[in-house]
mmCIF file with all atom_site columns, C-alpha atoms in Angstrom:
data_model
loop_
_atom_site.group_PDB
_atom_site.id
_atom_site.type_symbol
_atom_site.label_atom_id
_atom_site.label_alt_id
_atom_site.label_comp_id
_atom_site.label_asym_id
_atom_site.label_entity_id
_atom_site.label_seq_id
_atom_site.pdbx_PDB_ins_code
_atom_site.Cartn_x
_atom_site.Cartn_y
_atom_site.Cartn_z
_atom_site.occupancy
_atom_site.B_iso_or_equiv
_atom_site.pdbx_formal_charge
_atom_site.auth_seq_id
_atom_site.auth_comp_id
_atom_site.auth_asym_id
_atom_site.auth_atom_id
_atom_site.pdbx_PDB_model_num
ATOM 1   C CA . MET A 1 1   ? 12.835  30.375  6.506   1.00 39.00 ? 21  MET A CA 1
ATOM 2   C CA . THR A 1 2   ? 10.398  27.712  7.206   1.00 40.00 ? 22  THR A CA 1
ATOM 3   C CA . HIS A 1 3   ? 7.248   26.578  5.110   1.00 40.00 ? 23  HIS A CA 1
ATOM 4   C CA . SER A 1 4   ? 3.813   25.698  6.649   1.00 36.00 ? 24  SER A CA 1
ATOM 5   C CA . ALA A 1 5   ? 2.500   21.906  5.456   1.00 35.00 ? 25  ALA A CA 1
ATOM 6   C CA . PRO A 1 6   ? 0.090   19.481  6.843   1.00 32.00 ? 26  PRO A CA 1
ATOM 7   C CA . SER A 1 7   ? 1.110   16.429  8.555   1.00 36.00 ? 27  SER A CA 1
ATOM 8   C CA . THR A 1 8   ? -0.713  13.240  7.593   1.00 40.00 ? 28  THR A CA 1
ATOM 9   C CA . PRO A 1 9   ? -2.383  11.749  10.318  1.00 38.00 ? 29  PRO A CA 1
ATOM 10  C CA . THR A 1 10  ? -0.841  8.356   11.104  1.00 42.00 ? 30  THR A CA 1
ATOM 11  C CA . PRO A 1 11  ? -3.517  5.526   11.629  1.00 46.00 ? 31  PRO A CA 1
ATOM 12  C CA . LEU A 1 12  ? -4.567  4.725   15.102  1.00 48.00 ? 32  LEU A CA 1
ATOM 13  C CA . PRO A 1 13  ? -4.146  1.507   16.946  1.00 54.00 ? 33  PRO A CA 1
ATOM 14  C CA . ASN A 1 14  ? -8.099  0.695   16.120  1.00 57.00 ? 34  ASN A CA 1
ATOM 15  C CA . ASP A 1 15  ? -7.502  1.265   12.330  1.00 75.00 ? 35  ASP A CA 1
ATOM 16  C CA . LEU A 1 16  ? -4.474  -0.840  12.305  1.00 83.00 ? 36  LEU A CA 1
ATOM 17  C CA . ARG A 1 17  ? -6.049  -3.798  14.611  1.00 81.00 ? 37  ARG A CA 1
ATOM 18  C CA . PRO A 1 18  ? -8.128  -5.232  12.219  1.00 85.00 ? 38  PRO A CA 1
ATOM 19  C CA . HIS A 1 19  ? -5.702  -6.219  9.776   1.00 89.00 ? 39  HIS A CA 1
ATOM 20  C CA . LEU A 1 20  ? -3.433  -7.954  12.506  1.00 92.00 ? 40  LEU A CA 1
ATOM 21  C CA . THR A 1 21  ? -3.712  -11.619 13.796  1.00 93.00 ? 41  THR A CA 1
ATOM 22  C CA . PRO A 1 22  ? -4.711  -11.705 17.940  1.00 94.00 ? 42  PRO A CA 1
ATOM 23  C CA . PRO A 1 23  ? -0.775  -12.112 18.423  1.00 95.00 ? 43  PRO A CA 1
ATOM 24  C CA . ALA A 1 24  ? 0.450   -9.605  16.561  1.00 95.00 ? 44  ALA A CA 1
ATOM 25  C CA . GLN A 1 25  ? -2.577  -7.315  18.058  1.00 93.00 ? 45  GLN A CA 1
ATOM 26  C CA . ALA A 1 26  ? -1.407  -8.596  21.811  1.00 94.00 ? 46  ALA A CA 1
ATOM 27  C CA . TRP A 1 27  ? 1.993   -7.821  20.778  1.00 96.00 ? 47  TRP A CA 1
ATOM 28  C CA . LEU A 1 28  ? 1.531   -4.138  19.438  1.00 94.00 ? 48  LEU A CA 1
ATOM 29  C CA . ASP A 1 29  ? -0.440  -3.584  22.613  1.00 93.00 ? 49  ASP A CA 1
ATOM 30  C CA . GLN A 1 30  ? 2.523   -4.664  24.488  1.00 95.00 ? 50  GLN A CA 1
ATOM 31  C CA . ALA A 1 31  ? 4.958   -2.682  22.239  1.00 96.00 ? 51  ALA A CA 1
ATOM 32  C CA . LEU A 1 32  ? 3.138   0.515   22.727  1.00 95.00 ? 52  LEU A CA 1
ATOM 33  C CA . THR A 1 33  ? 2.601   0.145   26.787  1.00 95.00 ? 53  THR A CA 1
ATOM 34  C CA . GLU A 1 34  ? 6.326   -0.481  27.229  1.00 96.00 ? 54  GLU A CA 1
ATOM 35  C CA . ALA A 1 35  ? 6.982   2.418   24.783  1.00 97.00 ? 55  ALA A CA 1
ATOM 36  C CA . THR A 1 36  ? 5.391   4.892   27.216  1.00 96.00 ? 56  THR A CA 1
ATOM 37  C CA . GLN A 1 37  ? 8.369   4.805   29.125  1.00 96.00 ? 57  GLN A CA 1
ATOM 38  C CA . GLY A 1 38  ? 10.682  6.573   26.389  1.00 96.00 ? 58  GLY A CA 1
ATOM 39  C CA . ILE A 1 39  ? 13.329  5.078   24.117  1.00 96.00 ? 59  ILE A CA 1
ATOM 40  C CA . THR A 1 40  ? 14.585  2.433   25.727  1.00 96.00 ? 60  THR A CA 1
ATOM 41  C CA . PRO A 1 41  ? 16.468  -0.923  24.677  1.00 96.00 ? 61  PRO A CA 1
ATOM 42  C CA . THR A 1 42  ? 13.064  -2.763  24.842  1.00 97.00 ? 62  THR A CA 1
ATOM 43  C CA . THR A 1 43  ? 11.583  0.175   22.722  1.00 97.00 ? 63  THR A CA 1
ATOM 44  C CA . GLU A 1 44  ? 14.229  -0.292  19.958  1.00 97.00 ? 64  GLU A CA 1
ATOM 45  C CA . LEU A 1 45  ? 14.107  -3.899  20.073  1.00 97.00 ? 65  LEU A CA 1
ATOM 46  C CA . HIS A 1 46  ? 10.125  -3.526  19.007  1.00 97.00 ? 66  HIS A CA 1
ATOM 47  C CA . LEU A 1 47  ? 10.903  -1.144  16.322  1.00 97.00 ? 67  LEU A CA 1
ATOM 48  C CA . ALA A 1 48  ? 13.413  -3.774  14.962  1.00 96.00 ? 68  ALA A CA 1
ATOM 49  C CA . GLU A 1 49  ? 11.226  -6.531  15.400  1.00 97.00 ? 69  GLU A CA 1
ATOM 50  C CA . ALA A 1 50  ? 7.892   -5.007  13.941  1.00 96.00 ? 70  ALA A CA 1
ATOM 51  C CA . ALA A 1 51  ? 7.927   -6.303  10.502  1.00 96.00 ? 71  ALA A CA 1
ATOM 52  C CA . ARG A 1 52  ? 8.204   -9.859  11.794  1.00 96.00 ? 72  ARG A CA 1
ATOM 53  C CA . ARG A 1 53  ? 5.416   -9.199  14.593  1.00 96.00 ? 73  ARG A CA 1
ATOM 54  C CA . CYS A 1 54  ? 3.078   -7.723  12.716  1.00 95.00 ? 74  CYS A CA 1
ATOM 55  C CA . GLY A 1 55  ? 4.036   -8.300  8.859   1.00 94.00 ? 75  GLY A CA 1
ATOM 56  C CA . PRO A 1 56  ? 5.958   -6.259  6.452   1.00 93.00 ? 76  PRO A CA 1
ATOM 57  C CA . PRO A 1 57  ? 2.801   -4.437  5.175   1.00 92.00 ? 77  PRO A CA 1
ATOM 58  C CA . HIS A 1 58  ? 2.157   -2.997  8.376   1.00 93.00 ? 78  HIS A CA 1
ATOM 59  C CA . ALA A 1 59  ? 5.620   -2.682  9.847   1.00 94.00 ? 79  ALA A CA 1
ATOM 60  C CA . ASP A 1 60  ? 5.561   1.216   9.222   1.00 92.00 ? 80  ASP A CA 1
ATOM 61  C CA . THR A 1 61  ? 2.467   2.209   10.976  1.00 92.00 ? 81  THR A CA 1
ATOM 62  C CA . ALA A 1 62  ? 3.191   -0.257  14.226  1.00 95.00 ? 82  ALA A CA 1
ATOM 63  C CA . ARG A 1 63  ? 6.882   1.700   14.116  1.00 95.00 ? 83  ARG A CA 1
ATOM 64  C CA . ILE A 1 64  ? 5.692   5.414   13.680  1.00 94.00 ? 84  ILE A CA 1
ATOM 65  C CA . LEU A 1 65  ? 2.867   4.443   16.670  1.00 94.00 ? 85  LEU A CA 1
ATOM 66  C CA . ILE A 1 66  ? 5.350   2.860   18.750  1.00 96.00 ? 86  ILE A CA 1
ATOM 67  C CA . LEU A 1 67  ? 7.503   6.126   18.345  1.00 96.00 ? 87  LEU A CA 1
ATOM 68  C CA . GLN A 1 68  ? 4.547   8.343   18.910  1.00 94.00 ? 88  GLN A CA 1
ATOM 69  C CA . ALA A 1 69  ? 4.140   6.409   22.356  1.00 95.00 ? 89  ALA A CA 1
ATOM 70  C CA . ALA A 1 70  ? 7.357   7.252   23.426  1.00 96.00 ? 90  ALA A CA 1
ATOM 71  C CA . HIS A 1 71  ? 7.474   10.914  22.973  1.00 95.00 ? 91  HIS A CA 1
ATOM 72  C CA . PRO A 1 72  ? 10.796  10.641  21.887  1.00 97.00 ? 92  PRO A CA 1
ATOM 73  C CA . THR A 1 73  ? 13.368  14.138  21.802  1.00 96.00 ? 93  THR A CA 1
ATOM 74  C CA . PRO A 1 74  ? 15.024  14.972  18.617  1.00 96.00 ? 94  PRO A CA 1
ATOM 75  C CA . THR A 1 75  ? 17.919  13.398  20.109  1.00 96.00 ? 95  THR A CA 1
ATOM 76  C CA . ASP A 1 76  ? 16.276  10.225  20.621  1.00 97.00 ? 96  ASP A CA 1
ATOM 77  C CA . LEU A 1 77  ? 15.352  9.941   16.971  1.00 97.00 ? 97  LEU A CA 1
ATOM 78  C CA . THR A 1 78  ? 18.723  10.667  15.582  1.00 97.00 ? 98  THR A CA 1
ATOM 79  C CA . ARG A 1 79  ? 20.022  7.819   17.910  1.00 96.00 ? 99  ARG A CA 1
ATOM 80  C CA . VAL A 1 80  ? 17.049  5.441   16.742  1.00 97.00 ? 100 VAL A CA 1
ATOM 81  C CA . TYR A 1 81  ? 17.805  6.875   13.036  1.00 97.00 ? 101 TYR A CA 1
ATOM 82  C CA . HIS A 1 82  ? 21.634  6.060   13.224  1.00 97.00 ? 102 HIS A CA 1
ATOM 83  C CA . ARG A 1 83  ? 21.490  2.744   14.722  1.00 95.00 ? 103 ARG A CA 1
ATOM 84  C CA . GLY A 1 84  ? 18.498  1.414   12.741  1.00 95.00 ? 104 GLY A CA 1
ATOM 85  C CA . THR A 1 85  ? 18.209  -0.379  9.273   1.00 95.00 ? 105 THR A CA 1
ATOM 86  C CA . ALA A 1 86  ? 16.787  1.274   6.454   1.00 95.00 ? 106 ALA A CA 1
ATOM 87  C CA . ASP A 1 87  ? 13.270  0.316   7.235   1.00 94.00 ? 107 ASP A CA 1
ATOM 88  C CA . GLU A 1 88  ? 13.413  1.959   10.940  1.00 96.00 ? 108 GLU A CA 1
ATOM 89  C CA . ARG A 1 89  ? 14.920  5.114   9.504   1.00 97.00 ? 109 ARG A CA 1
ATOM 90  C CA . ARG A 1 90  ? 12.252  5.375   7.271   1.00 96.00 ? 110 ARG A CA 1
ATOM 91  C CA . ALA A 1 91  ? 9.790   5.267   10.099  1.00 95.00 ? 111 ALA A CA 1
ATOM 92  C CA . VAL A 1 92  ? 11.340  7.734   11.829  1.00 97.00 ? 112 VAL A CA 1
ATOM 93  C CA . LEU A 1 93  ? 11.494  9.958   8.918   1.00 97.00 ? 113 LEU A CA 1
ATOM 94  C CA . HIS A 1 94  ? 7.640   9.352   8.316   1.00 95.00 ? 114 HIS A CA 1
ATOM 95  C CA . ALA A 1 95  ? 7.283   10.089  12.271  1.00 95.00 ? 115 ALA A CA 1
ATOM 96  C CA . LEU A 1 96  ? 9.018   13.584  12.178  1.00 96.00 ? 116 LEU A CA 1
ATOM 97  C CA . PRO A 1 97  ? 5.893   15.905  11.515  1.00 94.00 ? 117 PRO A CA 1
ATOM 98  C CA . HIS A 1 98  ? 4.194   14.308  14.004  1.00 92.00 ? 118 HIS A CA 1
ATOM 99  C CA . LEU A 1 99  ? 7.202   14.229  16.746  1.00 95.00 ? 119 LEU A CA 1
ATOM 100 C CA . VAL A 1 100 ? 9.002   17.464  16.021  1.00 96.00 ? 120 VAL A CA 1
ATOM 101 C CA . PRO A 1 101 ? 7.605   20.693  15.434  1.00 95.00 ? 121 PRO A CA 1
ATOM 102 C CA . GLY A 1 102 ? 10.664  22.639  14.768  1.00 96.00 ? 122 GLY A CA 1
ATOM 103 C CA . PRO A 1 103 ? 13.614  22.095  12.363  1.00 97.00 ? 123 PRO A CA 1
ATOM 104 C CA . GLU A 1 104 ? 15.547  20.323  15.123  1.00 97.00 ? 124 GLU A CA 1
ATOM 105 C CA . ALA A 1 105 ? 15.499  17.102  12.990  1.00 97.00 ? 125 ALA A CA 1
ATOM 106 C CA . LEU A 1 106 ? 16.323  18.497  9.793   1.00 98.00 ? 126 LEU A CA 1
ATOM 107 C CA . PRO A 1 107 ? 20.174  16.784  9.595   1.00 98.00 ? 127 PRO A CA 1
ATOM 108 C CA . LEU A 1 108 ? 18.003  13.479  9.362   1.00 98.00 ? 128 LEU A CA 1
ATOM 109 C CA . VAL A 1 109 ? 16.394  14.471  6.410   1.00 98.00 ? 129 VAL A CA 1
ATOM 110 C CA . GLU A 1 110 ? 19.583  15.837  5.060   1.00 98.00 ? 130 GLU A CA 1
ATOM 111 C CA . ASP A 1 111 ? 21.464  12.666  5.698   1.00 97.00 ? 131 ASP A CA 1
ATOM 112 C CA . ALA A 1 112 ? 18.246  10.704  4.082   1.00 97.00 ? 132 ALA A CA 1
ATOM 113 C CA . LEU A 1 113 ? 18.673  13.058  0.953   1.00 97.00 ? 133 LEU A CA 1
ATOM 114 C CA . ARG A 1 114 ? 22.445  12.097  0.856   1.00 95.00 ? 134 ARG A CA 1
ATOM 115 C CA . THR A 1 115 ? 21.583  8.383   0.166   1.00 93.00 ? 135 THR A CA 1
ATOM 116 C CA . ASN A 1 116 ? 20.713  6.328   -2.848  1.00 90.00 ? 136 ASN A CA 1
ATOM 117 C CA . ASP A 1 117 ? 17.746  4.645   -1.401  1.00 94.00 ? 137 ASP A CA 1
ATOM 118 C CA . THR A 1 118 ? 14.838  5.571   -3.132  1.00 94.00 ? 138 THR A CA 1
ATOM 119 C CA . ARG A 1 119 ? 12.671  4.505   -0.623  1.00 94.00 ? 139 ARG A CA 1
ATOM 120 C CA . LEU A 1 120 ? 14.260  6.812   2.164   1.00 96.00 ? 140 LEU A CA 1
ATOM 121 C CA . LEU A 1 121 ? 14.538  9.597   -0.496  1.00 96.00 ? 141 LEU A CA 1
ATOM 122 C CA . THR A 1 122 ? 10.670  9.188   -0.845  1.00 95.00 ? 142 THR A CA 1
ATOM 123 C CA . ALA A 1 123 ? 10.280  9.191   3.009   1.00 96.00 ? 143 ALA A CA 1
ATOM 124 C CA . ALA A 1 124 ? 12.514  12.342  3.721   1.00 97.00 ? 144 ALA A CA 1
ATOM 125 C CA . LEU A 1 125 ? 10.160  14.623  1.200   1.00 97.00 ? 145 LEU A CA 1
ATOM 126 C CA . GLY A 1 126 ? 7.357   14.306  3.668   1.00 96.00 ? 146 GLY A CA 1
ATOM 127 C CA . PRO A 1 127 ? 5.300   16.961  5.498   1.00 96.00 ? 147 PRO A CA 1
ATOM 128 C CA . TYR A 1 128 ? 8.433   17.612  7.723   1.00 97.00 ? 148 TYR A CA 1
ATOM 129 C CA . ALA A 1 129 ? 10.720  18.511  4.858   1.00 97.00 ? 149 ALA A CA 1
ATOM 130 C CA . ALA A 1 130 ? 8.181   20.599  2.879   1.00 96.00 ? 150 ALA A CA 1
ATOM 131 C CA . ARG A 1 131 ? 7.903   22.674  6.290   1.00 96.00 ? 151 ARG A CA 1
ATOM 132 C CA . HIS A 1 132 ? 11.675  22.984  7.385   1.00 97.00 ? 152 HIS A CA 1
ATOM 133 C CA . LEU A 1 133 ? 13.878  22.185  4.593   1.00 97.00 ? 153 LEU A CA 1
ATOM 134 C CA . SER A 1 134 ? 15.361  25.326  2.746   1.00 97.00 ? 154 SER A CA 1
ATOM 135 C CA . ALA A 1 135 ? 14.729  26.257  -0.695  1.00 97.00 ? 155 ALA A CA 1
ATOM 136 C CA . HIS A 1 136 ? 18.282  25.278  -1.623  1.00 97.00 ? 156 HIS A CA 1
ATOM 137 C CA . LEU A 1 137 ? 18.146  21.847  -0.473  1.00 97.00 ? 157 LEU A CA 1
ATOM 138 C CA . TRP A 1 138 ? 14.558  20.958  -1.532  1.00 98.00 ? 158 TRP A CA 1
ATOM 139 C CA . ARG A 1 139 ? 15.613  21.933  -4.856  1.00 98.00 ? 159 ARG A CA 1
ATOM 140 C CA . HIS A 1 140 ? 18.109  19.935  -5.182  1.00 97.00 ? 160 HIS A CA 1
ATOM 141 C CA . ALA A 1 141 ? 16.194  16.980  -3.741  1.00 97.00 ? 161 ALA A CA 1
ATOM 142 C CA . ILE A 1 142 ? 13.694  17.395  -6.388  1.00 98.00 ? 162 ILE A CA 1
ATOM 143 C CA . LEU A 1 143 ? 16.442  17.284  -9.192  1.00 97.00 ? 163 LEU A CA 1
ATOM 144 C CA . LYS A 1 144 ? 17.701  13.811  -7.024  1.00 96.00 ? 164 LYS A CA 1
ATOM 145 C CA . CYS A 1 145 ? 14.130  12.401  -7.191  1.00 96.00 ? 165 CYS A CA 1
ATOM 146 C CA . LEU A 1 146 ? 14.194  12.890  -11.351 1.00 96.00 ? 166 LEU A CA 1
ATOM 147 C CA . PHE A 1 147 ? 17.721  11.983  -11.356 1.00 94.00 ? 167 PHE A CA 1
ATOM 148 C CA . THR A 1 148 ? 16.997  8.758   -9.448  1.00 94.00 ? 168 THR A CA 1
ATOM 149 C CA . GLY A 1 149 ? 13.451  7.876   -10.396 1.00 93.00 ? 169 GLY A CA 1
ATOM 150 C CA . VAL A 1 150 ? 11.524  8.696   -7.583  1.00 95.00 ? 170 VAL A CA 1
ATOM 151 C CA . PRO A 1 151 ? 8.227   10.005  -8.492  1.00 95.00 ? 171 PRO A CA 1
ATOM 152 C CA . VAL A 1 152 ? 7.288   13.172  -7.387  1.00 96.00 ? 172 VAL A CA 1
ATOM 153 C CA . SER A 1 153 ? 3.776   12.541  -6.724  1.00 94.00 ? 173 SER A CA 1
ATOM 154 C CA . GLY A 1 154 ? 5.236   11.496  -3.334  1.00 93.00 ? 174 GLY A CA 1
ATOM 155 C CA . VAL A 1 155 ? 6.673   14.962  -2.334  1.00 97.00 ? 175 VAL A CA 1
ATOM 156 C CA . ALA A 1 156 ? 4.627   16.804  0.174   1.00 96.00 ? 176 ALA A CA 1
ATOM 157 C CA . GLN A 1 157 ? 3.398   20.159  -0.716  1.00 96.00 ? 177 GLN A CA 1
ATOM 158 C CA . LEU A 1 158 ? 5.260   20.042  -4.193  1.00 97.00 ? 178 LEU A CA 1
ATOM 159 C CA . ALA A 1 159 ? 2.735   22.845  -6.150  1.00 95.00 ? 179 ALA A CA 1
ATOM 160 C CA . ALA A 1 160 ? 2.896   24.829  -2.978  1.00 95.00 ? 180 ALA A CA 1
ATOM 161 C CA . ARG A 1 161 ? 6.517   24.878  -3.028  1.00 96.00 ? 181 ARG A CA 1
ATOM 162 C CA . ALA A 1 162 ? 7.383   24.665  -6.756  1.00 97.00 ? 182 ALA A CA 1
ATOM 163 C CA . HIS A 1 163 ? 4.843   27.480  -7.518  1.00 95.00 ? 183 HIS A CA 1
ATOM 164 C CA . GLY A 1 164 ? 6.617   30.697  -8.916  1.00 95.00 ? 184 GLY A CA 1
ATOM 165 C CA . ASP A 1 165 ? 10.283  29.248  -8.173  1.00 97.00 ? 185 ASP A CA 1
ATOM 166 C CA . ALA A 1 166 ? 12.166  30.787  -11.073 1.00 97.00 ? 186 ALA A CA 1
ATOM 167 C CA . GLU A 1 167 ? 15.233  29.068  -9.794  1.00 98.00 ? 187 GLU A CA 1
ATOM 168 C CA . LEU A 1 168 ? 14.024  25.776  -9.625  1.00 98.00 ? 188 LEU A CA 1
ATOM 169 C CA . ALA A 1 169 ? 12.460  26.265  -13.320 1.00 97.00 ? 189 ALA A CA 1
ATOM 170 C CA . ARG A 1 170 ? 16.140  27.115  -14.414 1.00 98.00 ? 190 ARG A CA 1
ATOM 171 C CA . MET A 1 171 ? 17.811  24.122  -12.919 1.00 98.00 ? 191 MET A CA 1
ATOM 172 C CA . LEU A 1 172 ? 15.016  21.817  -14.313 1.00 98.00 ? 192 LEU A CA 1
ATOM 173 C CA . ILE A 1 173 ? 15.835  23.425  -17.767 1.00 97.00 ? 193 ILE A CA 1
ATOM 174 C CA . ASP A 1 174 ? 19.392  23.048  -17.353 1.00 97.00 ? 194 ASP A CA 1
ATOM 175 C CA . PHE A 1 175 ? 18.567  19.408  -16.449 1.00 97.00 ? 195 PHE A CA 1
ATOM 176 C CA . ALA A 1 176 ? 16.829  18.670  -19.188 1.00 97.00 ? 196 ALA A CA 1
ATOM 177 C CA . ALA A 1 177 ? 19.045  20.076  -21.554 1.00 97.00 ? 197 ALA A CA 1
ATOM 178 C CA . GLU A 1 178 ? 21.944  17.889  -20.358 1.00 96.00 ? 198 GLU A CA 1
ATOM 179 C CA . ARG A 1 179 ? 19.818  14.820  -20.411 1.00 95.00 ? 199 ARG A CA 1
ATOM 180 C CA . THR A 1 180 ? 18.952  15.845  -24.345 1.00 96.00 ? 200 THR A CA 1
ATOM 181 C CA . ALA A 1 181 ? 22.609  16.394  -25.228 1.00 96.00 ? 201 ALA A CA 1
ATOM 182 C CA . ALA A 1 182 ? 23.670  13.136  -23.846 1.00 95.00 ? 202 ALA A CA 1
ATOM 183 C CA . GLY A 1 183 ? 20.861  11.266  -26.081 1.00 95.00 ? 203 GLY A CA 1
ATOM 184 C CA . ARG A 1 184 ? 18.942  10.575  -22.880 1.00 95.00 ? 204 ARG A CA 1
ATOM 185 C CA . PRO A 1 185 ? 15.156  10.675  -22.216 1.00 94.00 ? 205 PRO A CA 1
ATOM 186 C CA . VAL A 1 186 ? 14.020  13.540  -20.050 1.00 95.00 ? 206 VAL A CA 1
ATOM 187 C CA . PRO A 1 187 ? 11.654  12.198  -16.928 1.00 95.00 ? 207 PRO A CA 1
ATOM 188 C CA . GLU A 1 188 ? 8.042   13.137  -17.766 1.00 94.00 ? 208 GLU A CA 1
ATOM 189 C CA . ASP A 1 189 ? 7.752   14.451  -14.111 1.00 96.00 ? 209 ASP A CA 1
ATOM 190 C CA . LEU A 1 190 ? 10.182  17.059  -15.126 1.00 97.00 ? 210 LEU A CA 1
ATOM 191 C CA . HIS A 1 191 ? 7.640   18.520  -17.347 1.00 96.00 ? 211 HIS A CA 1
ATOM 192 C CA . HIS A 1 192 ? 5.374   18.354  -14.503 1.00 96.00 ? 212 HIS A CA 1
ATOM 193 C CA . VAL A 1 193 ? 7.144   19.781  -12.029 1.00 97.00 ? 213 VAL A CA 1
ATOM 194 C CA . LEU A 1 194 ? 8.570   22.572  -14.208 1.00 97.00 ? 214 LEU A CA 1
ATOM 195 C CA . ALA A 1 195 ? 4.488   23.262  -15.073 1.00 96.00 ? 215 ALA A CA 1
ATOM 196 C CA . LEU A 1 196 ? 4.269   23.943  -11.351 1.00 96.00 ? 216 LEU A CA 1
ATOM 197 C CA . THR A 1 197 ? 7.008   26.682  -11.347 1.00 96.00 ? 217 THR A CA 1
ATOM 198 C CA . ASP A 1 198 ? 5.168   28.849  -13.635 1.00 93.00 ? 218 ASP A CA 1
ATOM 199 C CA . PRO A 1 199 ? 4.168   32.066  -11.698 1.00 89.00 ? 219 PRO A CA 1
ATOM 200 C CA . GLU A 1 200 ? 1.034   32.867  -14.173 1.00 84.00 ? 220 GLU A CA 1
ATOM 201 C CA . ALA A 1 201 ? -0.423  29.473  -13.152 1.00 75.00 ? 221 ALA A CA 1
ATOM 202 C CA . ALA A 1 202 ? -3.338  29.250  -10.680 1.00 72.00 ? 222 ALA A CA 1
ATOM 203 C CA . PRO A 1 203 ? -1.712  28.867  -7.318  1.00 68.00 ? 223 PRO A CA 1
ATOM 204 C CA . PRO A 1 204 ? -2.357  25.585  -5.736  1.00 68.00 ? 224 PRO A CA 1
ATOM 205 C CA . HIS A 1 205 ? -5.694  25.290  -3.110  1.00 63.00 ? 225 HIS A CA 1
ATOM 206 C CA . PRO A 1 206 ? -4.574  26.250  0.307   1.00 51.00 ? 226 PRO A CA 1
ATOM 207 C CA . VAL A 1 207 ? -4.473  23.423  2.678   1.00 50.00 ? 227 VAL A CA 1
ATOM 208 C CA . HIS A 1 208 ? -5.638  22.816  6.173   1.00 43.00 ? 228 HIS A CA 1
ATOM 209 C CA . GLU A 1 209 ? -3.106  21.830  8.933   1.00 39.00 ? 229 GLU A CA 1
ATOM 210 C CA . ASP A 1 210 ? -5.063  18.431  8.848   1.00 36.00 ? 230 ASP A CA 1
ATOM 211 C CA . GLY A 1 211 ? -3.982  18.031  5.031   1.00 38.00 ? 231 GLY A CA 1
ATOM 212 C CA . VAL A 1 212 ? -7.467  18.614  3.872   1.00 30.00 ? 232 VAL A CA 1
ATOM 213 C CA . PRO A 1 213 ? -7.401  21.112  0.738   1.00 33.00 ? 233 PRO A CA 1
ATOM 214 C CA . HIS A 1 214 ? -9.939  23.919  0.739   1.00 29.00 ? 234 HIS A CA 1
ATOM 215 C CA . GLY A 1 215 ? -12.099 22.894  -2.409  1.00 31.00 ? 235 GLY A CA 1
ATOM 216 C CA . LYS A 1 216 ? -11.361 20.622  -4.821  1.00 29.00 ? 236 LYS A CA 1
ATOM 217 C CA . GLU A 1 217 ? -8.053  19.731  -6.694  1.00 31.00 ? 237 GLU A CA 1
ATOM 218 C CA . SER A 1 218 ? -8.100  20.379  -10.225 1.00 26.00 ? 238 SER A CA 1
#
């Protein structure tokens, strides 16, 4: 079963451009032009050197833009993901909702959820996972966030997927009991997620596909 979720719009080149030096702008323009040929060795090189060329704060956006320009298939993305560094893998995960409409890329999300890299975990639980990840795997991903200290505020569509989820509530209560019995603190985020599972709570506001909610969030 899949779940609808919006994708967060990726900044366009003009949004990124004011933050780049002239040499970085020229490099990105060339990288985007060359990426239109698909995922080639040159494209993979550009993905690898994005941080050096554009600066670490802008590397994720640059990589996502390059991937979008390349129009990769799920097979292409799988190759880039497994060949890439953690930073490149994170960019692939962020790009999934823009590039893959169906569940074909779920193995990449599942691979990231098996790691202990908190940045990969955060990237894996974006709009693509919200839309396609099974309830079983999604619940365990939420528990892993609590266990590893990944803030659940970064989980896409958390309120919508947690609402009325009795099984998730049971898992959270068991996890809290285990932590308490072991003399360990219960993460504050656990109480937040548990409150979201209450079927009597007001359901979350419906969300447009562009990510804009209907009405004001409370």
